[in-house]
mmCIF file of N, CA and C in Angstrom:
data_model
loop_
_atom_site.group_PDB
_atom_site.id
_atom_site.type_symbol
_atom_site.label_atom_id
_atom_site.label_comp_id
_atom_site.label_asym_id
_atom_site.label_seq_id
_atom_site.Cartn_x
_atom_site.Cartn_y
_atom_site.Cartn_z
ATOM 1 N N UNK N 1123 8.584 15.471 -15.658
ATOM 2 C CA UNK N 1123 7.192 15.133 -15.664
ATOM 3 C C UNK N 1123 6.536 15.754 -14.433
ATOM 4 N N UNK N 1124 5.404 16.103 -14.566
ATOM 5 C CA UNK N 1124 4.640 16.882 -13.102
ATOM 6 C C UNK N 1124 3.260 16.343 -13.263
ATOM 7 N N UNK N 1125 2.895 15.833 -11.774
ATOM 8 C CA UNK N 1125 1.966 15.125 -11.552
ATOM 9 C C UNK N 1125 0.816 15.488 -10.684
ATOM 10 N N UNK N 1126 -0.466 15.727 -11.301
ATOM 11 C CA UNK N 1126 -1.426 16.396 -10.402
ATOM 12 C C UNK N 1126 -2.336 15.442 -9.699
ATOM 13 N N UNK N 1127 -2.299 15.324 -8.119
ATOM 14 C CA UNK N 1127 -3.158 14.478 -7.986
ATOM 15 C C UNK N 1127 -4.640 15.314 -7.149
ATOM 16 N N UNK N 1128 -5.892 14.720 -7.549
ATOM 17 C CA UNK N 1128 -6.900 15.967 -7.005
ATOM 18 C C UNK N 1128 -8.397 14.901 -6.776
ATOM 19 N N UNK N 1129 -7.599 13.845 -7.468
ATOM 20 C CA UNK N 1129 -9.458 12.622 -7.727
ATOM 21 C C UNK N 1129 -8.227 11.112 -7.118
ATOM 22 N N UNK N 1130 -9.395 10.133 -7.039
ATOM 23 C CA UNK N 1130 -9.198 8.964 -6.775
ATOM 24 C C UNK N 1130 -9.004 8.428 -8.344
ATOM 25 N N UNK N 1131 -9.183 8.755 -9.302
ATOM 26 C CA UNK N 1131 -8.876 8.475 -10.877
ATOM 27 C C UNK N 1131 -7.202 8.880 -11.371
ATOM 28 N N UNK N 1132 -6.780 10.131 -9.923
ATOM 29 C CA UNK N 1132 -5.658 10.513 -10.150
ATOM 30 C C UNK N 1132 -4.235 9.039 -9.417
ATOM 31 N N UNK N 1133 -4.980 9.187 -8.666
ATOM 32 C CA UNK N 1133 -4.233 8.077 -7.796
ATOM 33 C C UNK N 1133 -4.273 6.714 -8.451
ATOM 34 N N UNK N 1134 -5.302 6.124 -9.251
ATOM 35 C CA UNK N 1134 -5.269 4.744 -10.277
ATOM 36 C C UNK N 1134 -4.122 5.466 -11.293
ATOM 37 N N UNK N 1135 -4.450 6.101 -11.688
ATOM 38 C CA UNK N 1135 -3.183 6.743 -12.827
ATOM 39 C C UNK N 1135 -1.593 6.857 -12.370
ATOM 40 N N UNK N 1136 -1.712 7.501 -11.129
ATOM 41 C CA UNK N 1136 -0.016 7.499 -10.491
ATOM 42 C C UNK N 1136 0.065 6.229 -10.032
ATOM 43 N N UNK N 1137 -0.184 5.523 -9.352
ATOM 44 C CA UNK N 1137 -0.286 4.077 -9.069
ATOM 45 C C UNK N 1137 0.128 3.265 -10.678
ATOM 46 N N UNK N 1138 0.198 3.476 -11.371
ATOM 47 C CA UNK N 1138 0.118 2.405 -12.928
ATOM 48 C C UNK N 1138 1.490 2.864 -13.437
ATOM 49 N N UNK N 1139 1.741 4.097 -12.410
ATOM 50 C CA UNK N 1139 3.770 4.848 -12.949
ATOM 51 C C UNK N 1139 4.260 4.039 -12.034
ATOM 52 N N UNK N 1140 4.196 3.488 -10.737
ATOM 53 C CA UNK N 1140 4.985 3.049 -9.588
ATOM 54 C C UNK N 1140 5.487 1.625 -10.003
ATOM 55 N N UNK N 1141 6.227 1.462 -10.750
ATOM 56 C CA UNK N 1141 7.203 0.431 -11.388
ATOM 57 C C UNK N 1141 8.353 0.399 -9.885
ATOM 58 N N UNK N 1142 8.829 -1.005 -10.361
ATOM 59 C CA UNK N 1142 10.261 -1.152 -9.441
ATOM 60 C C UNK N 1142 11.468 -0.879 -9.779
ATOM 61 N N UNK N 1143 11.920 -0.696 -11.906
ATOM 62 C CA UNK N 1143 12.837 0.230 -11.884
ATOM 63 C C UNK N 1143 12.931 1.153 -13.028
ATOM 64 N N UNK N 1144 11.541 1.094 -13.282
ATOM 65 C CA UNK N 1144 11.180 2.436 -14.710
ATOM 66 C C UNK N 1144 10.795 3.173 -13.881
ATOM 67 N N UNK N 1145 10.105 3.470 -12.656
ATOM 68 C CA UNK N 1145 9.701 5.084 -12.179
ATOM 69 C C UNK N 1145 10.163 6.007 -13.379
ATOM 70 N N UNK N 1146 9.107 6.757 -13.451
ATOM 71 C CA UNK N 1146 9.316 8.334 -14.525
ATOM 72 C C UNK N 1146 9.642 9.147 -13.138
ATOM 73 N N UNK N 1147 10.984 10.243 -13.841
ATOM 74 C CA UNK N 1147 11.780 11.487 -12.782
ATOM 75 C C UNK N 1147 10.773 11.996 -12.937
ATOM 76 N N UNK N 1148 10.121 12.675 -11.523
ATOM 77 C CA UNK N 1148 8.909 14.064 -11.292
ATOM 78 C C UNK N 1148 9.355 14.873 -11.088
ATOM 79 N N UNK N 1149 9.373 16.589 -11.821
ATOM 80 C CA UNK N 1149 10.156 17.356 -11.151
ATOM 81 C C UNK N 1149 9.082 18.321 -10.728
ATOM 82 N N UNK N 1150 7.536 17.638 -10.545
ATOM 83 C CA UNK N 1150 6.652 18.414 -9.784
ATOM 84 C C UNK N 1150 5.438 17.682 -9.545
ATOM 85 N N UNK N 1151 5.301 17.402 -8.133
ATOM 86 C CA UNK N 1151 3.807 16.880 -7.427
ATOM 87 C C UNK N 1151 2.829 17.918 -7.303
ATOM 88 N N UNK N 1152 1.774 18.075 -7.422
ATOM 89 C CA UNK N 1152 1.014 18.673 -6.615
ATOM 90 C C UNK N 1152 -0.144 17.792 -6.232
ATOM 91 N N UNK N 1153 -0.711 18.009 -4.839
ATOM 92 C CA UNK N 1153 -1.710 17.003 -4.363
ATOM 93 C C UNK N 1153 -2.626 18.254 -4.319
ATOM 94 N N UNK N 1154 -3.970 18.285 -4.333
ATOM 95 C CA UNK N 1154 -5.283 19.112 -4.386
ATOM 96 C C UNK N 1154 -6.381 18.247 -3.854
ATOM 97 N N UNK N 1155 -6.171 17.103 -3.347
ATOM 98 C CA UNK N 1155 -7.407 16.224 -3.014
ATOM 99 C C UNK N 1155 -8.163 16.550 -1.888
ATOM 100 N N UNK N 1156 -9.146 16.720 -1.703
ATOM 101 C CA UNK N 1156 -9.914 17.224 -0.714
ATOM 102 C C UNK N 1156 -10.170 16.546 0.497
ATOM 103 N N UNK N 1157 -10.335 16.730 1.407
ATOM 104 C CA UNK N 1157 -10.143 16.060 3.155
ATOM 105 C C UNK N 1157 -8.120 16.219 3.516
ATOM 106 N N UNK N 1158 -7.623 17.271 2.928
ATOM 107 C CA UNK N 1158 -6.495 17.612 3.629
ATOM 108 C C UNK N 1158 -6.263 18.733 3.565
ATOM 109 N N UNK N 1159 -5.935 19.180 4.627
ATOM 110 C CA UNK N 1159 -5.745 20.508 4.762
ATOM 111 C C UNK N 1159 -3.907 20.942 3.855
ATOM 112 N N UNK N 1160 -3.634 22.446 3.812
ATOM 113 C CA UNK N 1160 -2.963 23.065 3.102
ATOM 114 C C UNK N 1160 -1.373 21.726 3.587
ATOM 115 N N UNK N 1161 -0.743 21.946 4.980
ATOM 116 C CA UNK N 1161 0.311 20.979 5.328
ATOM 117 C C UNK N 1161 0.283 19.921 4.593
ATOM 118 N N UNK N 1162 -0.412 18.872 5.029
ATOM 119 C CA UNK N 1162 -0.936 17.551 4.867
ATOM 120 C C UNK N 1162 -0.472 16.829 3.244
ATOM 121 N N UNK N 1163 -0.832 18.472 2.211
ATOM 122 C CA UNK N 1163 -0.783 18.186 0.781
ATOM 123 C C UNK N 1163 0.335 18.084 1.071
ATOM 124 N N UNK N 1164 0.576 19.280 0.699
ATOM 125 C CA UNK N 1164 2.484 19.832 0.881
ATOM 126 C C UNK N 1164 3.475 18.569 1.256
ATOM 127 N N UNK N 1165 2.908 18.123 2.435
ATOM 128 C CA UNK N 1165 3.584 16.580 2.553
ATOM 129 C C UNK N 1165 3.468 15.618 1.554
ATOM 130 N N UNK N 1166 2.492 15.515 1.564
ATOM 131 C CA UNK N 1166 2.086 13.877 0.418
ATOM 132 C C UNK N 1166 2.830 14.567 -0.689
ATOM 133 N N UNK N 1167 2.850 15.776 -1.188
ATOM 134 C CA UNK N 1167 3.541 16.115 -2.363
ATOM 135 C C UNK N 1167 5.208 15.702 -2.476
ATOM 136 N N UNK N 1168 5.646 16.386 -1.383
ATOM 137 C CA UNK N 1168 7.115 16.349 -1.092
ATOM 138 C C UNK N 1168 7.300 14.504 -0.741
ATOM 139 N N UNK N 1169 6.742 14.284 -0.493
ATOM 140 C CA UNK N 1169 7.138 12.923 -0.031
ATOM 141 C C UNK N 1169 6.904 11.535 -1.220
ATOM 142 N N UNK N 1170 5.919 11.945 -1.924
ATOM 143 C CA UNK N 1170 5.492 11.469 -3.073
ATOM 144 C C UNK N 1170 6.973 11.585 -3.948
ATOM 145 N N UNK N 1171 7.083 12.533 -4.436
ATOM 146 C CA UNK N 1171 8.366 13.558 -5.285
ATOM 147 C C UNK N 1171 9.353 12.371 -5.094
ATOM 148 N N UNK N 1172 9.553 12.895 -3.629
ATOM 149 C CA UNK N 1172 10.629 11.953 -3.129
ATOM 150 C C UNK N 1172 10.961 10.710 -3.807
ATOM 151 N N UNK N 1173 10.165 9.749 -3.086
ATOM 152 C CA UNK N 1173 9.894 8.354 -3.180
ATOM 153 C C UNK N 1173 9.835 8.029 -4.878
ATOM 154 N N UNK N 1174 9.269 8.541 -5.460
ATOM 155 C CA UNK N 1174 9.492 8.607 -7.323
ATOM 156 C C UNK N 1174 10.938 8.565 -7.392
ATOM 157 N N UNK N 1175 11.695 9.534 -7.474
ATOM 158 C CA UNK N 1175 12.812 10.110 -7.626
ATOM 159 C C UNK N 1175 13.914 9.239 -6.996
ATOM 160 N N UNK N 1176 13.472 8.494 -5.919
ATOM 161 C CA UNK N 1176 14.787 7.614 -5.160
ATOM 162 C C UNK N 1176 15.322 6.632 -6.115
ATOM 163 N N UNK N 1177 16.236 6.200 -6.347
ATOM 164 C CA UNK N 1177 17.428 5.480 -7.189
ATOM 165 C C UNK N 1177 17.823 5.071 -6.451
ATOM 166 N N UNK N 1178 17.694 4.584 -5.077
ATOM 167 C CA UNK N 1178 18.378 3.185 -4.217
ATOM 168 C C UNK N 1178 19.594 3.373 -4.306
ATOM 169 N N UNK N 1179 20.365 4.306 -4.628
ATOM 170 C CA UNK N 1179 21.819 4.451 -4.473
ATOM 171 C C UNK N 1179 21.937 4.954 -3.050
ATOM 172 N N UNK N 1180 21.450 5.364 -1.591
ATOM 173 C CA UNK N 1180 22.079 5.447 -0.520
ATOM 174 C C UNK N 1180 22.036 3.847 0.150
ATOM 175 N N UNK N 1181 20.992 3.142 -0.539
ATOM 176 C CA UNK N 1181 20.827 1.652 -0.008
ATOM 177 C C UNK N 1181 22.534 1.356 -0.510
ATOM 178 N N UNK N 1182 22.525 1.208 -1.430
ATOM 179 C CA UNK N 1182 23.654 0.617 -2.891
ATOM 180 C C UNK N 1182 24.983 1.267 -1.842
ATOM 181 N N UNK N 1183 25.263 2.309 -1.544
ATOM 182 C CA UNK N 1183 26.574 3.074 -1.126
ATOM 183 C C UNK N 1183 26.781 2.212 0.263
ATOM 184 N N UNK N 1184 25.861 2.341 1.335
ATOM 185 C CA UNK N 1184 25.932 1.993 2.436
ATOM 186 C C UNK N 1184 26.476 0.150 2.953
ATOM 187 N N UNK N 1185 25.835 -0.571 1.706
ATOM 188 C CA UNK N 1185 25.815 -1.657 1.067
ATOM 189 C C UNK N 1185 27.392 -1.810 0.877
ATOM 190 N N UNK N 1186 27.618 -1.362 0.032
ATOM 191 C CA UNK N 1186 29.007 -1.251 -0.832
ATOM 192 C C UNK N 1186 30.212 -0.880 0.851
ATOM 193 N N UNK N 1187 29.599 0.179 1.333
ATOM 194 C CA UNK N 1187 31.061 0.449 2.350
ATOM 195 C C UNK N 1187 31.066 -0.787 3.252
ATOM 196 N N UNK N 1188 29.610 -1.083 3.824
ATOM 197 C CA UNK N 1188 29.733 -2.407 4.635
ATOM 198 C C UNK N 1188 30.268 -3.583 4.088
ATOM 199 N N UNK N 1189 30.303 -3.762 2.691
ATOM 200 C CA UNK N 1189 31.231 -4.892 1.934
ATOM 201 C C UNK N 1189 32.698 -4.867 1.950
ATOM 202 N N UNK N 1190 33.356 -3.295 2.034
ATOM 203 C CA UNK N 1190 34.686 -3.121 1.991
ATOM 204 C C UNK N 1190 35.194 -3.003 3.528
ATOM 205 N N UNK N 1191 34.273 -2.901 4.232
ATOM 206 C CA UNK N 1191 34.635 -2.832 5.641
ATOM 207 C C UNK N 1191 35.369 -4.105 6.004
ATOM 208 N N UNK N 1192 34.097 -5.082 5.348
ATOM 209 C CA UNK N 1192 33.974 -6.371 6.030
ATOM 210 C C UNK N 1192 35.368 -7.209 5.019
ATOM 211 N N UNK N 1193 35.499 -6.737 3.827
ATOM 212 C CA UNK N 1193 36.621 -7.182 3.104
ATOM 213 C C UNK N 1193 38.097 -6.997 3.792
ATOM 214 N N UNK N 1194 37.926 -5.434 4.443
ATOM 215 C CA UNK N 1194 39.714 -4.613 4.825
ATOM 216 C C UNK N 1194 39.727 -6.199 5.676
ATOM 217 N N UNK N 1195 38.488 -6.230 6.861
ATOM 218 C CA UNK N 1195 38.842 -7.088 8.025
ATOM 219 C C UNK N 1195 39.238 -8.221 7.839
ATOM 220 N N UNK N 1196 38.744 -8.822 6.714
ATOM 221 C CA UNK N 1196 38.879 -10.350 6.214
ATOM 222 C C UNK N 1196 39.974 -10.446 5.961
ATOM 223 N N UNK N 1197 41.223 -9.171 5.466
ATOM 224 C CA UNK N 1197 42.581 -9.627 5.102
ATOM 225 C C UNK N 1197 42.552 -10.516 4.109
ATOM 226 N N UNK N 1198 42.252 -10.206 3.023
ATOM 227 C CA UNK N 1198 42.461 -11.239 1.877
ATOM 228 C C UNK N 1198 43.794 -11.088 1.379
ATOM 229 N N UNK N 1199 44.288 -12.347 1.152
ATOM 230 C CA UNK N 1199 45.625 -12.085 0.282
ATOM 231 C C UNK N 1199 45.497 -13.267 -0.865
ATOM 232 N N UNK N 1200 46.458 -12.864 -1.825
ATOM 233 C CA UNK N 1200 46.921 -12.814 -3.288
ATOM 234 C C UNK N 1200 45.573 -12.816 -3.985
ATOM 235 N N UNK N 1201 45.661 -12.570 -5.188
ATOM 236 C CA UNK N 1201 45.283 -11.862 -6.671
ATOM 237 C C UNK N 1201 43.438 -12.347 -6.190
ATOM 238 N N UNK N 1202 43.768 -13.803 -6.519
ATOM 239 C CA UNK N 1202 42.240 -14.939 -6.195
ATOM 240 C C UNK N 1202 41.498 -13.820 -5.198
ATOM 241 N N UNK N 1203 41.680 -13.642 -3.902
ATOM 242 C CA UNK N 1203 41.047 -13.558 -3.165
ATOM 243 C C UNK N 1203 40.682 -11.780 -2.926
ATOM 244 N N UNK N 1204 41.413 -10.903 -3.345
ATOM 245 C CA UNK N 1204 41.309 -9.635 -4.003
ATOM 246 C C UNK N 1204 40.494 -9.674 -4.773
ATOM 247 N N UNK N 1205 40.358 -10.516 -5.654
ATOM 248 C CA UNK N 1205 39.182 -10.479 -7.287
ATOM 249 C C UNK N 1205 37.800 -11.015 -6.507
ATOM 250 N N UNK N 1206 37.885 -11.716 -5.280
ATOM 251 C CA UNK N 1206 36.431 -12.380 -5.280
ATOM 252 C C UNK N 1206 36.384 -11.179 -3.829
ATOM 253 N N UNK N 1207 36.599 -10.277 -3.252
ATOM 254 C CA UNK N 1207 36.744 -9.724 -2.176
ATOM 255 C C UNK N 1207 35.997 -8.328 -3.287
ATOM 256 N N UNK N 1208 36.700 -7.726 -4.368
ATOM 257 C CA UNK N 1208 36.002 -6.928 -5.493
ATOM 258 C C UNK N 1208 35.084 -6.914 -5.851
ATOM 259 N N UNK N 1209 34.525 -9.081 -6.396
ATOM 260 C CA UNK N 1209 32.966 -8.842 -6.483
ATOM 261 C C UNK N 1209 31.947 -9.407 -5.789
ATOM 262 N N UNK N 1210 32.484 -9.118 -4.422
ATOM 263 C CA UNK N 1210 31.475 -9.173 -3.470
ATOM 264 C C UNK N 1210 31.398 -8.073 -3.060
ATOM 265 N N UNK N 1211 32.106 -6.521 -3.236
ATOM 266 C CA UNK N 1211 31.850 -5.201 -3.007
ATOM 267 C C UNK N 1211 30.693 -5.173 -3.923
ATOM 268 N N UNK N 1212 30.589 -5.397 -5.124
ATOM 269 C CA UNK N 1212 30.274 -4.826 -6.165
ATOM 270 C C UNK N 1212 28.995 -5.639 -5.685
ATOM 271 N N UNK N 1213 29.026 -7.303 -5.759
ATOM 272 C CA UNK N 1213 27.450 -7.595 -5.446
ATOM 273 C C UNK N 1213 26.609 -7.056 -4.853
ATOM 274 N N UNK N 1214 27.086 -6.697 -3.350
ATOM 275 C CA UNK N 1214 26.898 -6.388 -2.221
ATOM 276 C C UNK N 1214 26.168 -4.797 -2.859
ATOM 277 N N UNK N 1215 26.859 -3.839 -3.255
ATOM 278 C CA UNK N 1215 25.768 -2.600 -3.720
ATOM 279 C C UNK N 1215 24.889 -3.082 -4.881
ATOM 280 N N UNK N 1216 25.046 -3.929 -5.860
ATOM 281 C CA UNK N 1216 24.102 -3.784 -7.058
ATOM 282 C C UNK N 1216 22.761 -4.711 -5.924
ATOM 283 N N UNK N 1217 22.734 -5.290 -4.860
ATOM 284 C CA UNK N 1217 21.426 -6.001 -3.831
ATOM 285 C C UNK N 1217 21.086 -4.733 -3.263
ATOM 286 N N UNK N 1218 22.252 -3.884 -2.448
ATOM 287 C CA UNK N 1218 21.380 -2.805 -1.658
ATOM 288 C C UNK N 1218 20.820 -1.717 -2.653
ATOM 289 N N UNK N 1219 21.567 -1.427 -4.264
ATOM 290 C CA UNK N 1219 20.428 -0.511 -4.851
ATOM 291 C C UNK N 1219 19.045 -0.861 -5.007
ATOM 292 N N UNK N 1220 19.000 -2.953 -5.250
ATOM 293 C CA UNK N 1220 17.720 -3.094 -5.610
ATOM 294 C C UNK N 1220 17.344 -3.022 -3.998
ATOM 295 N N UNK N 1221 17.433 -3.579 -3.105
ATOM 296 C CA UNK N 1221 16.194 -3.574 -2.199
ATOM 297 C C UNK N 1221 16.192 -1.918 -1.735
ATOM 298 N N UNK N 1222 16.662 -0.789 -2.245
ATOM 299 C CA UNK N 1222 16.698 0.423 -2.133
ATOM 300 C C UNK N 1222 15.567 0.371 -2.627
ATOM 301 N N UNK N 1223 15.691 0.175 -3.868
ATOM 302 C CA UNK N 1223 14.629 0.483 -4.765
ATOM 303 C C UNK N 1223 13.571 -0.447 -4.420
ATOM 304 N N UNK N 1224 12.945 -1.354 -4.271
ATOM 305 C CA UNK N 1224 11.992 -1.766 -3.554
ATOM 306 C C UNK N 1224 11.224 -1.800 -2.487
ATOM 307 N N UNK N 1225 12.028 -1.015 -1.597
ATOM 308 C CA UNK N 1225 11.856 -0.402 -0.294
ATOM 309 C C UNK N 1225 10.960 1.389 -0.567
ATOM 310 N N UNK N 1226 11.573 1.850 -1.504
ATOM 311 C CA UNK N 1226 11.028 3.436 -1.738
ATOM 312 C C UNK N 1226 9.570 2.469 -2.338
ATOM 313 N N UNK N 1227 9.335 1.596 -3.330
ATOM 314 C CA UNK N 1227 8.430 1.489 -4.558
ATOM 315 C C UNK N 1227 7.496 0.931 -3.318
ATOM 316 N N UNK N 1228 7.756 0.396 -2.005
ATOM 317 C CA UNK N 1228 6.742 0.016 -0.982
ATOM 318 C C UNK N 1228 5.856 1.261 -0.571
ATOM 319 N N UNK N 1229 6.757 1.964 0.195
ATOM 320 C CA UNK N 1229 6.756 3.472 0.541
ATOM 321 C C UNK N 1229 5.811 4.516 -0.271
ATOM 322 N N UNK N 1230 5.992 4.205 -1.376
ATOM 323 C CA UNK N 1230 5.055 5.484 -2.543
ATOM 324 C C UNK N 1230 4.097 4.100 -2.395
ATOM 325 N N UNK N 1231 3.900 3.185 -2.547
ATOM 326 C CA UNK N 1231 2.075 2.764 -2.901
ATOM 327 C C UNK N 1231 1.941 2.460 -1.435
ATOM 328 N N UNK N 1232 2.826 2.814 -0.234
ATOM 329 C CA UNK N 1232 1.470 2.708 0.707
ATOM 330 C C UNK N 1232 0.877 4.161 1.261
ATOM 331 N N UNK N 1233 2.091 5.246 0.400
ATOM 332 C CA UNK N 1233 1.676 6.308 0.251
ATOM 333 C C UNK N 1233 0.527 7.057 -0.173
ATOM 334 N N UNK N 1234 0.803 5.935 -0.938
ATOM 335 C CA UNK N 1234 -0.590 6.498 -1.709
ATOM 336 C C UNK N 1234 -1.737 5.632 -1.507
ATOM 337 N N UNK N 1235 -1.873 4.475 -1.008
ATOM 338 C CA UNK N 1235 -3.163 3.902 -0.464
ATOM 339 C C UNK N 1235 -3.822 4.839 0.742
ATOM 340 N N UNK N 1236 -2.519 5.941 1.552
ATOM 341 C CA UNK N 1236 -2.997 6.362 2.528
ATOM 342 C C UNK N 1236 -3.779 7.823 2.395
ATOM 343 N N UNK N 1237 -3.246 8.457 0.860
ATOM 344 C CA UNK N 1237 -3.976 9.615 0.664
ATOM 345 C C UNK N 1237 -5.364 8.651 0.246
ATOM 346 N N UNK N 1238 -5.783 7.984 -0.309
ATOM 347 C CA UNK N 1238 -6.559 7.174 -0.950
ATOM 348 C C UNK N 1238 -7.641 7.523 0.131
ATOM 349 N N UNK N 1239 -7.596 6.599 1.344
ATOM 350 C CA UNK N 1239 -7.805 6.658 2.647
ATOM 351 C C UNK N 1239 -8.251 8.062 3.343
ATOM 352 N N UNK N 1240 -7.840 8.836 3.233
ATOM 353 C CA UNK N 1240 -7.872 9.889 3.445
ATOM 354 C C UNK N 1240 -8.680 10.932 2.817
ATOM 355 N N UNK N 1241 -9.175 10.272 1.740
ATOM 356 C CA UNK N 1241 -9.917 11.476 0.734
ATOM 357 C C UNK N 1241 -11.402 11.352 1.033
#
């Protein structure tokens, strides 16, 4: 999907895609809105892109190793405590993908309140 933003009608429209876990993949921004110079777009574009596109999986990974870290240390022993040591790895990333993902979905709408701002 490729997304042109150039009006404040553009920004109500991308604003109404910024879901917390339907985001549509962009495989092209362009910003054209006037009161920014050539950089400025280029940014809001790339950074926009970005923030669409994030899947909270470096939240989710980082999440997940700090769970197995904290598991090696805990020394769990027999079967019981292996199985609940497993799904607290597993909890532990399916929380950091979501607040991944809620963290980017902050990021793009205050992103975009700020081109808003800016125009």
């Amino acid at each position: 999907m490729n997304i042109e933003i150039a009006h404040a009608a553009d920004l109500d429209r991308v604003e109404t895609l910024v879901s917390w876990l339907k985001r549509p993949h962009l495989d092209r921004v362009t910003v054209t809105m006037p009161g920014l110079d050539t950089t400025e777009r280029e940014r809001a574009a790339r950074t926009i892109r970005h923030l669409f596109n994030d899947c909270g999986c470096a939240w989710g990974a980082l999440a997940f190793v700090v769970a197995v870290a904290a598991a090696v240390l805990a020394r769990p022993s027999g079967g019981t405590a292996y199985a609940m040591a497993a799904l607290t790895c597993l909890a532990a990333a399916v929380a950091g993908k979501l607040l991944g993902l809620a963290w980017s979905r902050q990021r793009l709408l205050a992103r975009l309140r700020a081109l808003r701002s800016a125009s």
